[in-house]
Amino acid sequence: MLDGSDRSITLAVRALRAGSLVAVPTETVYGLAADASNPVAVSRVFAAKGRPADHPLIVHLATGASLARWARHVPEQASRLAEAFWPGPLTMVLERHPSVLDVVTGGQDTVALRVPAHPVAQRLLRAFGGGLAAPSANRFGQVSPTTACHVCDGLAGSVELVVDGGTCEVGVESTIVAFEGDEVVILRPGGVTGEAIAGVLGRPASSAARDTVRAPGMLASHYAPATALELCSDGGVARRAAALASLGKRVGVLSLERTEAPGAAAVWDAGGDMAAFARSLYHHLRQADVEALDVLVVALPPDEGLGAAVRDRLRRAARRPAP
Ligand code: TXA
Ligand code: MG
């Protein structure tokens, strides 16, 4: 485990240049990074995660200045979004430059690109100089890591170095957008809200129909803890928790709004703060397993702002459609 010191950055860059994997903090979740121009290094990412080869990776860059080296064509709307949201939690799917490796794109003719804002990621990318292919630093299908400890818990033995940059500020993954003619399509809601994107474009972006495998990583079951999740409306959560507890179940409650749930073994709420709810979401999904809960009853937050991303992840974690 390395801290964010200059010495650590030097060691991490050396490891990446040698084709090793390095777990890196970003403002969304920790990434498992490999040199995007080294096919052997990138293939190690798939092995470490247990991820199918046709699930493409996001390439992380220090700035948008080198975009033309990765994308054959940058639509005008993409330039505007990059200007507004980079560095930050936005990933753009663009036509790939012919030099981008097949192992990175899963053989697709597009590449996903992002400029992360986390200061440690920024320093590492600037020192490295090239692109870093990095999925979230967890085993395929499991909950994404928002601390260096989470990375070690999930990937111990398969990652050479972990750079500790503290707890991720956003806590859910980046928003992924694609460009189809004049349309901007949100493939995965995330840290940049749909409202903020609409504000820059001057009109709403469209959303990909849920569970279409346009972004192949977007499987219906993903981000899942071992504990069963039950999704409820905000009002129904305490009642449902009480009913389950009366059946002898060990129940946890997770909600945006302040909640009292007598009989629950754990009650986690974010006091109405949506950013705090998103930031601690994956921590609490992990805690449900640590606390050996039978069920975690979750109040779905409103479908606005960061709530859209949180709802998306909760639905996938629950492995079944929400009410
Ligand atoms: O916040 C994030 O995006 C984090 C941090 C580390 O940057 N990364 C992340 O990566 O969430 P990953 O691999 O867990 O999810 C990337 C998603 C997958 O659903 C993948 O299918 C999609 O991006 N993706 C990658 N390349 C794509 C492409 N060319 N077209 C469509 N979807 C793509
Ligand atoms: Mg992931």
CSV table of N, CA and C and ligand atoms in Angstrom, one decimal, residues 29 49 51 135-145 173 188 217 222-223, ligand 2:
chain,number,residue,atom,x,y,z
A,29,VAL,N,-14.7,6.0,-7.8
A,29,VAL,CA,-14.3,4.7,-7.1
A,29,VAL,C,-12.9,4.4,-7.5
A,49,LYS,N,-9.6,-9.2,-12.4
A,49,LYS,CA,-11.0,-9.0,-12.0
A,49,LYS,C,-11.9,-10.2,-12.2
A,51,ARG,N,-13.0,-10.7,-15.3
A,51,ARG,CA,-13.9,-10.0,-16.1
A,51,ARG,C,-13.9,-10.6,-17.5
A,135,PRO,N,-10.8,-0.3,-15.1
A,135,PRO,CA,-12.1,-0.6,-14.6
A,135,PRO,C,-12.1,-0.3,-13.1
A,136,SER,N,-13.3,-0.4,-12.5
A,136,SER,CA,-13.3,-0.4,-11.0
A,136,SER,C,-12.5,-1.5,-10.4
A,137,ALA,N,-11.9,-1.3,-9.3
A,137,ALA,CA,-10.9,-2.2,-8.7
A,137,ALA,C,-11.5,-3.3,-7.8
A,138,ASN,N,-12.5,-4.0,-8.4
A,138,ASN,CA,-13.2,-5.1,-7.6
A,138,ASN,C,-13.3,-6.3,-8.5
A,139,ARG,N,-13.6,-7.4,-7.9
A,139,ARG,CA,-13.9,-8.6,-8.7
A,139,ARG,C,-15.2,-8.4,-9.5
A,140,PHE,N,-15.2,-8.9,-10.7
A,140,PHE,CA,-16.3,-8.7,-11.6
A,140,PHE,C,-17.7,-9.0,-10.9
A,141,GLY,N,-18.6,-8.0,-11.0
A,141,GLY,CA,-20.0,-8.2,-10.5
A,141,GLY,C,-20.1,-7.8,-9.0
A,142,GLN,N,-19.0,-7.6,-8.3
A,142,GLN,CA,-19.1,-7.2,-6.9
A,142,GLN,C,-19.1,-5.7,-6.7
A,143,VAL,N,-19.2,-5.3,-5.4
A,143,VAL,CA,-19.4,-3.9,-5.1
A,143,VAL,C,-18.1,-3.1,-5.4
A,144,SER,N,-18.2,-2.0,-6.0
A,144,SER,CA,-17.0,-1.2,-6.3
A,144,SER,C,-16.4,-0.6,-5.1
A,145,PRO,N,-15.0,-0.5,-5.1
A,145,PRO,CA,-14.3,0.0,-3.9
A,145,PRO,C,-14.2,1.5,-3.8
A,173,GLU,N,-19.9,5.5,-9.7
A,173,GLU,CA,-19.0,5.6,-10.9
A,173,GLU,C,-19.4,6.8,-11.8
A,188,ARG,N,-24.9,5.1,-18.8
A,188,ARG,CA,-24.9,4.8,-17.3
A,188,ARG,C,-25.0,6.1,-16.6
A,217,GLY,N,-20.7,-3.9,-19.8
A,217,GLY,CA,-20.6,-4.1,-18.4
A,217,GLY,C,-21.9,-3.9,-17.7
A,222,HIS,N,-25.2,-6.6,-10.8
A,222,HIS,CA,-23.9,-6.1,-10.7
A,222,HIS,C,-23.8,-5.3,-9.4
A,223,TYR,N,-22.6,-4.9,-9.0
A,223,TYR,CA,-22.5,-4.1,-7.8
A,223,TYR,C,-23.2,-4.8,-6.6
B,2,MG,MG,-17.1,-1.8,-12.4
